[in-house]
Short mmCIF file of C-alpha atoms and ligand atoms in Angstrom, two decimals:
data_model
loop_
_atom_site.label_atom_id
_atom_site.label_comp_id
_atom_site.label_asym_id
_atom_site.label_seq_id
_atom_site.Cartn_x
_atom_site.Cartn_y
_atom_site.Cartn_z
CA MET A 1 57.48 72.78 103.56
CA SER A 2 58.50 76.13 103.56
CA GLN A 3 56.93 78.24 106.54
CA PRO A 4 55.77 81.42 105.58
CA ILE A 5 57.66 84.40 107.02
CA VAL A 6 54.76 87.23 106.24
CA VAL A 7 51.22 86.11 106.50
CA PRO A 8 48.59 89.23 105.15
CA GLY A 9 46.84 90.53 108.38
CA GLY A 10 49.44 88.57 110.53
CA PRO A 11 51.82 89.68 113.03
CA PRO A 12 54.01 93.06 111.82
CA VAL A 13 57.25 91.86 110.43
CA ASN A 14 60.43 94.05 109.29
CA ILE A 15 62.08 93.36 105.99
CA ILE A 16 65.26 94.76 104.35
CA LEU A 17 65.42 95.34 100.48
CA LEU A 18 68.91 94.92 99.14
CA GLY A 19 69.76 95.28 95.87
CA PRO A 20 71.88 97.83 93.44
CA PRO A 21 70.53 101.23 92.47
CA ALA A 22 67.57 100.97 90.29
CA GLY A 23 67.28 97.28 91.01
CA GLY A 24 63.59 97.52 91.76
CA LYS A 25 63.62 98.11 95.68
CA GLY A 26 61.59 101.12 95.33
CA THR A 27 58.74 99.11 93.25
CA GLN A 28 58.65 96.03 95.21
CA ALA A 29 58.31 97.86 98.64
CA ASN A 30 55.28 99.37 97.47
CA PHE A 31 53.51 96.01 96.19
CA LEU A 32 54.68 94.63 99.94
CA ALA A 33 53.39 97.48 101.56
CA GLU A 34 49.88 97.31 99.59
CA ARG A 35 49.53 93.28 100.29
CA PHE A 36 51.23 93.46 103.96
CA GLY A 37 50.44 96.91 105.33
CA MET A 38 53.90 97.46 106.11
CA VAL A 39 55.67 101.04 106.24
CA HIS A 40 58.09 101.97 103.27
CA ILE A 41 61.03 103.67 104.28
CA SER A 42 63.60 104.74 102.15
CA THR A 43 66.90 106.17 103.47
CA GLY A 44 67.37 108.08 99.92
CA ASP A 45 63.88 109.74 100.06
CA LEU A 46 64.48 110.85 103.72
CA LEU A 47 67.93 111.75 102.80
CA ARG A 48 66.90 114.10 99.84
CA ALA A 49 64.10 115.59 101.90
CA ARG A 50 66.84 116.72 104.48
CA ALA A 51 69.07 117.77 101.90
CA LYS A 52 67.14 120.51 100.68
CA PHE A 53 68.06 122.26 103.99
CA LEU A 54 71.66 120.74 104.43
CA PRO A 55 74.19 121.39 101.52
CA SER A 56 76.69 119.46 103.16
CA LEU A 57 74.28 116.42 102.56
CA ALA A 58 73.48 117.67 99.29
CA GLU A 59 77.14 117.01 98.17
CA TYR A 60 76.91 113.39 98.95
CA LEU A 61 73.88 112.89 97.15
CA SER A 62 74.77 114.78 93.85
CA SER A 63 78.12 112.90 93.95
CA GLY A 64 76.61 109.25 94.36
CA ARG A 65 78.70 108.82 97.62
CA LEU A 66 77.37 107.12 100.78
CA VAL A 67 76.43 109.56 103.73
CA PRO A 68 78.16 108.77 106.84
CA ASP A 69 76.88 105.98 108.78
CA ASP A 70 76.37 108.04 112.09
CA VAL A 71 74.07 110.24 110.31
CA VAL A 72 72.09 107.97 108.13
CA VAL A 73 71.47 105.40 111.24
CA SER A 74 70.27 108.67 113.45
CA MET A 75 67.92 109.61 111.20
CA LEU A 76 66.43 106.44 110.44
CA LYS A 77 66.21 105.68 114.09
CA GLU A 78 64.12 109.05 114.63
CA ARG A 79 61.97 107.51 111.85
CA LEU A 80 61.77 103.93 113.42
CA ALA A 81 60.45 105.52 116.40
CA ASP A 82 57.52 106.87 114.77
CA SER A 83 54.00 105.23 115.85
CA ASP A 84 53.08 103.72 112.00
CA CYS A 85 56.41 102.02 112.32
CA SER A 86 54.97 98.98 114.60
CA ARG A 87 52.98 97.88 111.69
CA GLY A 88 56.35 96.86 110.61
CA VAL A 89 59.03 98.16 108.10
CA LEU A 90 59.93 97.67 104.69
CA LEU A 91 63.83 99.16 104.59
CA ASP A 92 64.91 100.52 100.87
CA GLY A 93 68.19 101.36 100.54
CA PHE A 94 69.30 100.69 104.46
CA PRO A 95 71.51 98.94 105.20
CA ARG A 96 74.21 99.96 102.78
CA THR A 97 77.30 98.87 105.28
CA ARG A 98 77.91 96.42 107.52
CA ALA A 99 78.04 98.66 110.48
CA GLN A 100 74.69 99.86 109.34
CA ALA A 101 73.25 96.52 109.35
CA GLU A 102 74.83 95.92 112.89
CA SER A 103 73.19 99.39 114.31
CA LEU A 104 70.05 97.99 113.36
CA GLU A 105 70.36 94.92 115.53
CA LYS A 106 71.83 96.99 118.30
CA ALA A 107 68.58 99.36 118.19
CA GLY A 108 66.74 96.17 118.58
CA VAL A 109 65.11 95.85 115.30
CA ASN A 110 64.31 92.57 114.37
CA ILE A 111 64.61 91.57 110.47
CA SER A 112 62.60 88.41 109.60
CA ALA A 113 64.05 88.68 105.94
CA VAL A 114 66.46 90.06 103.36
CA ILE A 115 65.10 90.45 99.90
CA HIS A 116 67.99 90.33 97.86
CA LEU A 117 67.46 91.57 94.10
CA LYS A 118 70.54 90.30 92.49
CA VAL A 119 70.67 92.76 89.17
CA ALA A 120 72.85 92.26 86.57
CA ASP A 121 75.23 95.45 86.37
CA GLU A 122 74.18 96.08 82.66
CA VAL A 123 70.53 95.91 83.22
CA VAL A 124 70.98 98.58 85.93
CA ILE A 125 73.05 100.97 83.71
CA GLU A 126 70.33 100.80 81.02
CA ARG A 127 67.67 101.17 83.77
CA ILE A 128 69.25 104.42 85.18
CA ALA A 129 70.22 106.02 82.12
CA GLY A 130 66.57 106.14 80.90
CA ARG A 131 64.96 106.90 84.38
CA ARG A 132 62.77 110.09 84.87
CA ILE A 133 61.09 111.17 87.63
CA ASP A 134 57.81 113.14 87.64
CA PRO A 135 58.79 115.78 90.30
CA LEU A 136 54.98 116.97 91.04
CA SER A 137 53.56 112.86 91.98
CA GLY A 138 57.32 111.36 92.59
CA LYS A 139 56.27 108.86 89.92
CA ILE A 140 58.89 106.94 88.05
CA TYR A 141 59.05 106.34 84.36
CA HIS A 142 61.81 105.11 81.69
CA VAL A 143 62.04 106.89 78.44
CA LYS A 144 61.72 103.28 76.39
CA ASP A 145 60.05 100.85 79.02
CA ASN A 146 57.56 102.88 80.43
CA PRO A 147 57.47 106.71 78.95
CA PRO A 148 55.68 109.10 80.67
CA PRO A 149 52.27 110.28 79.11
CA PRO A 150 52.39 113.27 76.92
CA ASP A 151 51.42 115.97 79.45
CA VAL A 152 54.19 114.67 81.90
CA ALA A 153 56.61 114.20 79.89
CA ARG A 154 57.29 117.89 79.33
CA ARG A 155 58.14 118.25 83.37
CA VAL A 156 60.14 114.83 83.91
CA ILE A 157 63.55 115.23 85.19
CA GLN A 158 66.57 113.01 85.72
CA ARG A 159 67.88 112.77 89.04
CA GLU A 160 71.32 114.48 89.53
CA ASP A 161 72.92 111.09 90.33
CA ASP A 162 71.54 108.98 87.53
CA THR A 163 74.16 110.10 85.07
CA PRO A 164 76.50 107.27 83.64
CA GLU A 165 79.78 108.17 85.83
CA LYS A 166 77.71 108.21 89.07
CA ILE A 167 75.83 105.52 88.39
CA ARG A 168 79.56 103.68 88.10
CA THR A 169 80.40 105.20 91.76
CA ARG A 170 77.24 104.13 93.08
CA LEU A 171 77.49 100.48 91.78
CA VAL A 172 81.20 100.08 92.89
CA THR A 173 80.35 101.19 96.58
CA TYR A 174 77.31 98.53 96.28
CA HIS A 175 79.24 95.62 95.33
CA GLN A 176 82.02 96.61 97.83
CA GLU A 177 79.47 96.62 100.72
CA ARG A 178 77.14 94.31 99.51
CA ASP A 179 78.76 90.65 100.69
CA ALA A 180 79.34 91.84 103.98
CA ILE A 181 75.65 92.80 104.47
CA LEU A 182 74.68 89.33 103.20
CA ASP A 183 77.04 87.71 105.40
CA PHE A 184 75.56 89.61 108.26
CA CYS A 185 72.14 88.52 107.47
CA GLY A 186 72.90 84.66 106.93
CA ASN A 187 69.93 82.54 106.26
CA ARG A 188 67.08 85.43 106.34
CA VAL A 189 68.36 86.25 102.63
CA LYS A 190 66.14 85.40 100.21
CA THR A 191 67.70 86.15 96.73
CA ILE A 192 66.12 86.66 93.46
CA HIS A 193 68.05 86.81 90.30
CA VAL A 194 67.20 89.30 87.40
CA GLY A 195 69.29 89.03 84.16
CA ASP A 196 72.36 87.77 85.52
CA GLY A 197 72.59 84.81 83.58
CA SER A 198 72.03 82.02 86.66
CA PRO A 199 69.65 79.28 85.36
CA GLU A 200 66.75 80.39 87.77
CA ALA A 201 67.13 84.23 86.67
CA LEU A 202 64.28 86.10 85.39
CA PRO A 203 64.98 87.74 82.11
CA ALA A 204 66.57 91.36 82.24
CA ASP A 205 63.46 92.89 81.05
CA VAL A 206 60.77 91.27 83.19
CA ARG A 207 58.03 93.00 84.23
CA PRO A 208 57.76 94.32 88.08
CA MET A 209 55.00 91.79 88.92
CA CYS A 210 56.84 88.91 87.90
CA VAL A 211 59.80 90.02 90.68
CA PHE A 212 56.96 90.30 93.10
CA ASP A 213 55.75 86.88 92.10
CA GLU A 214 58.95 85.41 93.30
CA VAL A 215 59.49 87.92 96.32
CA ARG A 216 55.90 86.71 97.33
CA LYS A 217 57.27 82.84 96.79
CA ALA A 218 60.27 83.85 99.08
CA LEU A 219 58.02 85.52 101.81
CA GLU A 220 54.92 83.63 101.71
CA GLY A 221 56.56 80.03 101.70
CA ASP A 222 53.83 77.36 100.70
CA ALA A 223 50.96 79.63 101.25
CA TYR A 224 51.62 80.89 97.91
CA TRP A 225 52.78 78.98 94.81
CA GLY A 226 53.49 81.95 92.39
CA SER A 227 52.41 82.29 88.77
CA VAL A 228 54.40 79.14 87.50
CA ILE A 229 54.16 75.68 88.71
CA ARG A 230 56.98 73.41 88.48
CA SER A 231 57.13 70.15 90.05
CA GLU A 232 59.30 66.88 89.28
CA LEU A 233 57.81 63.64 88.79
CA ILE A 234 58.57 59.92 88.35
CA ALA A 235 55.70 58.40 85.99
CA LYS A 236 54.61 55.07 87.55
CA ALA A 237 53.77 52.28 85.60
CA PHE A 238 50.15 52.71 85.58
CA GLU A 239 50.59 56.02 84.41
CA CYS A 240 52.53 55.04 81.42
CA GLY A 241 52.38 52.85 78.74
CA THR A 242 50.46 53.29 75.59
CA SER A 243 49.50 56.96 74.15
CA SER A 244 46.02 57.01 75.62
CA SER A 245 46.88 56.18 79.14
CA THR A 246 49.52 58.95 78.86
CA MET A 247 47.25 61.34 77.48
CA VAL A 248 44.94 60.53 80.87
CA SER A 249 48.21 60.81 83.22
CA LEU A 250 49.09 63.98 81.42
CA ALA A 251 45.43 65.33 81.64
CA ARG A 252 45.61 64.56 85.72
CA PHE A 253 49.10 66.05 86.17
CA PHE A 254 47.96 69.25 84.30
CA GLU A 255 44.76 69.25 86.21
CA HIS A 256 46.79 68.73 89.16
CA ALA A 257 48.95 71.90 88.54
CA ARG A 258 46.07 74.15 87.38
CA PHE A 259 44.30 73.17 91.07
CA ARG A 260 47.45 74.49 92.65
CA LEU A 261 47.54 77.72 90.66
CA VAL A 262 43.93 78.38 91.81
CA GLN A 263 44.17 77.48 95.22
CA LYS A 264 47.31 79.03 96.26
CA GLY A 265 48.86 80.28 93.01
CA CYS A 266 48.43 83.37 91.29
CA LEU A 267 44.82 82.89 90.25
CA ALA A 268 44.15 82.54 94.10
CA ASP A 269 42.55 86.18 94.54
CA ALA A 270 40.81 86.05 91.29
CA ALA A 271 39.25 82.60 92.22
CA ALA A 272 38.32 83.65 95.66
CA SER A 273 36.10 86.78 93.81
CA SER A 274 34.23 84.25 92.07
CA ALA A 275 31.74 81.44 92.73
CA GLN A 276 33.66 78.79 90.75
CA VAL A 277 36.48 78.48 88.43
CA VAL A 278 35.91 75.76 85.54
CA LEU A 279 37.89 74.54 82.79
CA ARG A 280 36.13 75.46 79.43
CA SER A 281 38.50 73.84 76.99
CA GLN A 282 41.78 72.20 76.68
CA SER A 283 44.39 70.55 73.99
CA LEU A 284 47.04 68.35 74.62
CA GLN A 285 49.57 67.16 71.93
CA LEU A 286 51.94 64.09 72.59
CA ALA A 287 55.59 63.92 71.36
CA SER A 288 55.81 60.57 72.96
CA THR A 289 54.40 58.44 75.58
CA LEU A 290 55.46 58.39 79.34
CA GLN A 291 57.98 55.76 80.47
CA PRO A 292 58.24 54.39 83.99
CA LEU A 293 60.98 55.36 86.41
CA VAL A 294 61.80 58.28 84.09
CA HIS A 295 62.16 61.80 85.86
CA TYR A 296 60.03 64.54 84.21
CA ASP A 297 60.05 68.18 84.57
CA LEU A 298 55.94 69.56 84.51
CA ARG A 299 55.73 73.51 84.09
CA THR A 300 52.06 75.24 84.30
CA TRP A 301 52.00 79.01 83.78
CA LEU A 302 49.74 81.50 83.22
CA GLU A 303 50.11 82.32 79.39
CA GLU A 304 47.35 84.95 78.59
CA VAL A 305 44.54 87.03 80.24
CA ARG A 306 41.58 87.62 78.18
CA MET A 307 38.28 89.63 78.96
CA HIS A 308 36.50 86.27 80.11
CA SER A 309 38.98 83.74 80.41
CA VAL A 310 42.64 82.94 81.06
CA LEU A 311 44.62 80.59 79.07
CA LEU A 312 47.32 78.20 80.88
CA GLY A 313 50.40 76.87 79.26
CA HIS A 314 51.17 73.33 79.94
CA THR A 315 54.56 71.35 79.41
CA ILE A 316 56.09 68.02 80.28
CA SER A 317 60.00 67.34 79.53
CA ARG A 318 62.77 64.97 80.25
CA ARG A 319 66.11 65.71 80.58
CA SER A 320 68.47 63.49 78.65
CA LEU A 321 71.97 63.54 77.12
CA ARG A 322 70.52 65.06 74.21
CA GLY A 323 69.12 68.15 76.23
CA THR A 324 65.75 68.78 77.13
CA GLU A 325 63.09 67.00 75.32
CA THR A 326 59.12 68.06 75.37
CA VAL A 327 57.16 65.07 75.98
CA ALA A 328 54.10 67.00 75.66
CA ASP A 329 52.58 70.21 75.93
CA GLY A 330 49.04 71.62 76.13
CA TRP A 331 46.66 74.54 76.74
CA ALA A 332 43.79 74.95 79.12
CA THR A 333 41.11 77.73 79.43
CA LEU A 334 39.64 78.47 82.78
CA VAL A 335 36.81 81.02 83.29
CA PHE A 336 35.28 82.15 86.34
CA LEU A 337 31.71 82.00 86.92
CA ASP A 338 29.73 84.20 89.31
CA GLY A 339 26.98 82.68 91.95
CA ARG A 340 24.26 82.59 88.82
CA GLY A 341 26.78 80.44 86.67
CA ARG A 342 27.43 83.25 84.44
CA ALA A 343 31.03 83.76 83.03
CA MET A 344 32.54 87.34 84.70
CA GLU A 345 35.11 89.29 83.51
CA VAL A 346 38.46 88.03 84.83
CA PRO A 347 38.83 89.37 88.50
CA GLY A 348 41.92 91.24 88.90
CA ALA A 349 42.85 91.10 85.12
CA ALA A 350 45.25 94.23 85.27
CA GLN A 351 47.62 92.51 87.85
CA LEU A 352 47.52 89.20 86.20
CA GLN A 353 48.11 90.47 82.92
CA ASP A 354 51.44 91.54 84.27
CA LEU A 355 52.38 88.06 85.10
CA ALA A 356 51.38 86.64 82.08
CA MET A 357 54.25 85.24 80.00
CA SER A 358 53.44 84.38 76.66
CA ARG A 359 56.04 81.96 75.41
CA ALA A 360 54.69 80.58 72.44
CA PRO A 361 53.68 82.36 69.22
CA LYS A 362 50.11 82.73 69.11
CA SER A 363 49.58 80.54 65.72
CA SER A 364 50.99 77.49 67.60
CA ARG A 365 48.24 77.72 70.12
CA THR A 366 45.22 75.63 69.66
CA ASN A 367 41.70 76.96 70.23
CA PRO A 368 39.97 73.52 70.87
CA PRO A 369 36.60 74.88 70.07
CA LYS A 370 37.66 76.27 66.79
CA VAL A 371 39.82 73.43 66.04
CA ILE A 372 36.90 70.79 66.35
CA ALA A 373 34.46 72.97 64.50
CA GLU A 374 36.88 73.23 61.63
CA ARG A 375 38.19 69.37 61.47
CA MET A 376 34.93 67.82 62.28
CA GLY A 377 32.30 69.54 60.84
CA ASP A 378 28.72 68.84 61.99
CA ALA A 379 27.58 65.37 63.22
CA PRO A 380 26.37 63.28 59.99
CA GLY A 381 23.01 62.18 60.39
CA ASN A 382 23.74 58.51 60.33
CA CYS A 383 26.68 58.64 63.00
CA TRP A 384 27.24 56.66 65.55
CA HIS A 385 24.88 57.33 68.67
CA HIS A 386 25.52 55.52 72.27
CA ASP A 387 23.75 56.18 76.00
CA SER A 388 26.59 55.95 78.88
CA CYS A 389 26.23 56.28 82.20
CA VAL A 390 28.55 58.43 84.59
CA ALA A 391 30.55 56.36 86.84
CA ALA A 392 31.17 57.55 90.44
CA VAL A 393 34.85 56.76 89.88
CA ASP A 394 34.80 59.50 87.51
CA VAL A 395 33.70 62.06 89.39
CA ASP A 396 35.78 64.91 91.41
CA LEU A 397 34.90 66.77 94.81
CA ARG A 398 32.45 69.04 93.29
CA GLY A 399 30.67 65.86 91.87
CA ARG A 400 31.58 66.43 88.28
CA VAL A 401 33.62 64.47 85.68
CA HIS A 402 37.40 64.80 85.81
CA GLU A 403 38.86 66.23 82.92
CA ALA A 404 41.04 62.96 82.73
CA SER A 405 38.05 61.03 82.79
CA CYS A 406 36.64 63.10 80.07
CA LEU A 407 40.07 61.52 77.92
CA ALA A 408 39.40 58.27 78.94
CA TYR A 409 35.59 58.51 78.47
CA MET A 410 36.45 59.60 74.69
CA ASP A 411 38.71 56.64 74.12
CA ARG A 412 36.34 54.12 75.65
CA TRP A 413 33.62 55.51 73.16
CA ARG A 414 36.07 55.21 70.39
CA PHE A 415 36.61 51.42 71.01
CA LEU A 416 32.83 50.87 71.44
CA ALA A 417 32.05 52.53 68.32
CA ALA A 418 34.82 50.71 66.12
CA CYS A 419 33.48 47.36 67.59
CA ASN A 420 29.89 48.26 66.87
CA GLY A 421 30.42 49.13 63.50
CA GLY A 422 30.01 52.88 64.06
CA TYR A 423 32.91 53.92 61.54
CA PRO A 424 33.68 53.26 58.06
CA PRO A 425 34.83 49.61 58.04
CA GLU A 426 38.01 50.61 55.79
CA LEU A 427 39.11 52.83 59.08
CA GLU A 428 38.00 50.75 61.70
CA MET A 429 41.53 48.46 61.97
CA SER A 430 43.74 51.42 62.10
CA ILE A 431 41.24 53.40 65.12
CA LEU A 432 41.48 50.51 67.16
CA ARG A 433 45.25 50.14 66.77
CA ALA A 434 46.67 53.99 65.99
CA ARG A 435 48.27 55.99 68.64
CA THR A 436 46.30 58.95 70.26
CA ARG A 437 48.57 62.33 69.34
CA GLN A 438 46.02 65.11 70.07
CA ALA A 439 43.10 65.71 71.73
CA TYR A 440 40.81 68.61 72.08
CA VAL A 441 38.00 69.00 74.26
CA ALA A 442 35.56 72.08 74.53
CA TYR A 443 33.09 71.81 77.71
CA MET A 444 29.89 73.20 77.64
CA GLY A 445 28.04 71.75 80.60
CA TYR A 446 29.01 69.30 83.52
CA ALA A 447 28.18 66.05 84.02
CA ALA A 448 27.58 64.55 87.46
CA ALA A 449 27.78 60.71 88.73
CA GLY A 450 24.79 58.48 87.46
CA ASP A 451 24.16 61.17 84.69
CA ARG A 452 22.78 59.51 81.63
CA ILE A 453 24.87 61.02 78.63
CA HIS A 454 23.81 60.64 74.90
CA VAL A 455 27.09 60.39 72.82
CA ARG A 456 27.56 60.67 69.08
CA SER A 457 30.94 59.81 67.42
CA TRP A 458 32.14 60.26 63.72
CA ALA A 459 35.47 59.38 61.91
CA ARG A 460 37.34 61.18 59.12
CA ALA A 461 40.50 60.17 57.17
CA THR A 462 43.01 62.92 56.70
CA GLU A 463 46.72 63.78 55.84
CA GLU A 464 47.64 63.96 59.46
CA GLY A 465 46.02 60.94 60.59
CA ILE A 466 42.35 59.50 61.46
CA LEU A 467 40.32 62.25 63.19
CA LEU A 468 37.79 61.15 65.56
CA ALA A 469 35.01 63.46 66.81
CA PHE A 470 32.89 63.23 70.14
CA ASP A 471 29.67 64.97 71.07
CA ALA A 472 28.01 64.33 74.44
CA ALA A 473 24.97 65.68 75.78
CA LYS A 474 22.90 65.32 78.36
CA ASP A 475 18.92 65.78 78.42
CA SER A 476 19.83 67.44 74.80
CA SER A 477 22.05 70.07 76.14
CA SER A 478 25.55 69.95 75.19
CA LEU A 479 28.15 68.62 77.80
CA LEU A 480 31.24 68.44 75.30
CA GLN A 481 32.82 68.25 72.09
CA GLY A 482 36.09 66.84 71.64
CA CYS A 483 38.39 65.43 69.27
CA LEU A 484 41.12 63.07 68.90
CA LEU A 485 43.71 62.62 66.03
CA LEU A 486 45.20 59.24 65.75
CA SER A 487 48.21 58.34 63.86
CA GLN A 488 50.09 55.14 62.87
CA GLU A 489 53.44 56.57 63.54
CA ASP A 490 55.45 55.35 66.49
CA LEU A 491 55.29 57.37 69.08
CA SER A 492 57.25 55.63 71.69
CA LYS A 493 60.83 57.16 71.86
CA LEU A 494 62.42 55.32 74.45
P1 LIG B 1 69.78 104.45 94.78
O1 LIG B 1 69.37 103.17 95.30
O2 LIG B 1 69.06 104.58 93.39
O3 LIG B 1 71.09 104.46 94.79
P2 LIG B 1 68.48 105.94 96.89
O4 LIG B 1 67.66 106.76 96.65
O5 LIG B 1 68.35 104.69 97.75
O6 LIG B 1 69.19 105.62 95.27
O7 LIG B 1 70.05 106.63 97.62
C1 LIG B 1 70.26 107.93 96.84
C2 LIG B 1 71.27 108.46 97.56
O8 LIG B 1 71.31 108.40 98.91
C3 LIG B 1 72.71 107.38 97.28
O9 LIG B 1 73.47 107.17 96.37
C4 LIG B 1 73.67 107.73 98.75
O10 LIG B 1 74.45 108.94 98.85
C5 LIG B 1 72.17 108.39 99.67
N1 LIG B 1 72.13 106.73 100.81
C6 LIG B 1 70.72 106.31 100.57
N2 LIG B 1 70.74 105.48 101.38
C7 LIG B 1 71.99 105.34 102.23
C8 LIG B 1 72.70 104.76 103.26
N3 LIG B 1 71.74 103.77 103.98
N4 LIG B 1 73.78 105.23 103.80
C9 LIG B 1 74.36 105.79 103.06
N5 LIG B 1 73.99 106.80 102.04
C10 LIG B 1 72.70 106.52 102.05
#
């Protein structure tokens, strides 16, 4: 359990943002101020405003040297005495020396957390060299990563201290002082690595919203799980075994990770603005079966934000002497429904868009409805028919069939049909024996316990293996269409 340091609407807290020049402190401060209502105080901005009337100050700023502690400290104290600071403050650019950090304590300013943005020097240099400022709005642009619109481009300026030599001076000073400040702040420091080569580092060209995702995780503790759900698990014996049981277990693990994204992860705000969030389609691909007592890493992330749905990616992998081996992966689309059950535009799509991290080439993503339609075609007139009844054990808290149970049902129907002569006789033995490698499901409706379901299933032999199609309906309205790919190949890589 990690306790939240800041709660939206909760008691005011003061936070320090520590990082190199152009490390993204200002941007994060704006996000934080918006979310938690604190006041953003940038000592750089305060000093620049004063330097217009004080040439001695201007000299420090244009050279990139630090302004003497006593000047900055008294200026900050004056600002902290303003009434708005009782909402809590975000200190951006202060402290820059250990003496400044100590002065906060002496002044009785209680600091709850220090967000330390550890950004590689090369990243900083690249960012500053391209940094441009709109003198009218104060907005910051980057010539390459975030170019100003044409009408603004004509008036943007480069800060006097943003030249390569002055950046180096500022970086040297920063590195000299940083460790002493971190040391003073002790366990209040939360470090976020950007492009610094550490295993947990975010990529150098990371989007600001992804950094904010990490900042939120650091400050909100277990109240926010972020846009990537990572967990480790040891599969239990009953979750392993055949590819069919692995498939069902994976559906359960992935469902749980999605639940976390929707409850307390990056989709929580979007979910709160809709009546319900439902699964529209999913696909699962197995490379090998789960084995008991083996450690697995599970990851679920926001892959893409579309007009009416979000696409999530899943993987489960195991670390071995040979490196990291993917055991299975999958995709799932979620839709947000309004009170009348109609799909809404994804709430807060613009912000979510910035969190989406497309890791796989589009072509490798499977679109279940398309796969099902292309591979299976329409049900032949003489296909296997069966009536099932939904068992109470298969429904979730909302009274709907668990997605893992949907996969389990498809597997049960497969055996029922095969044993009742529902498939071509020459495929029957293979259908009973072959392993499931892929599953695609598209959900059109949802069944509840006790519902009678009418199922149709048919099989087709292809080069990839045997394809089984399932089409389930309740009162002649479609509930789900699914497709399993079975193959004789050995899946169990022990
Ligand atoms: P950056 O973080 O990109 O260096 P800032 O706007 O924070 O930009 O600071 C600009 C300049 O203002 C610094 O190079 C330094 O001269 C001065 N300055 C800002 N904050 C402090 C501080 N806490 N102590 C001393 N000098 C400061």
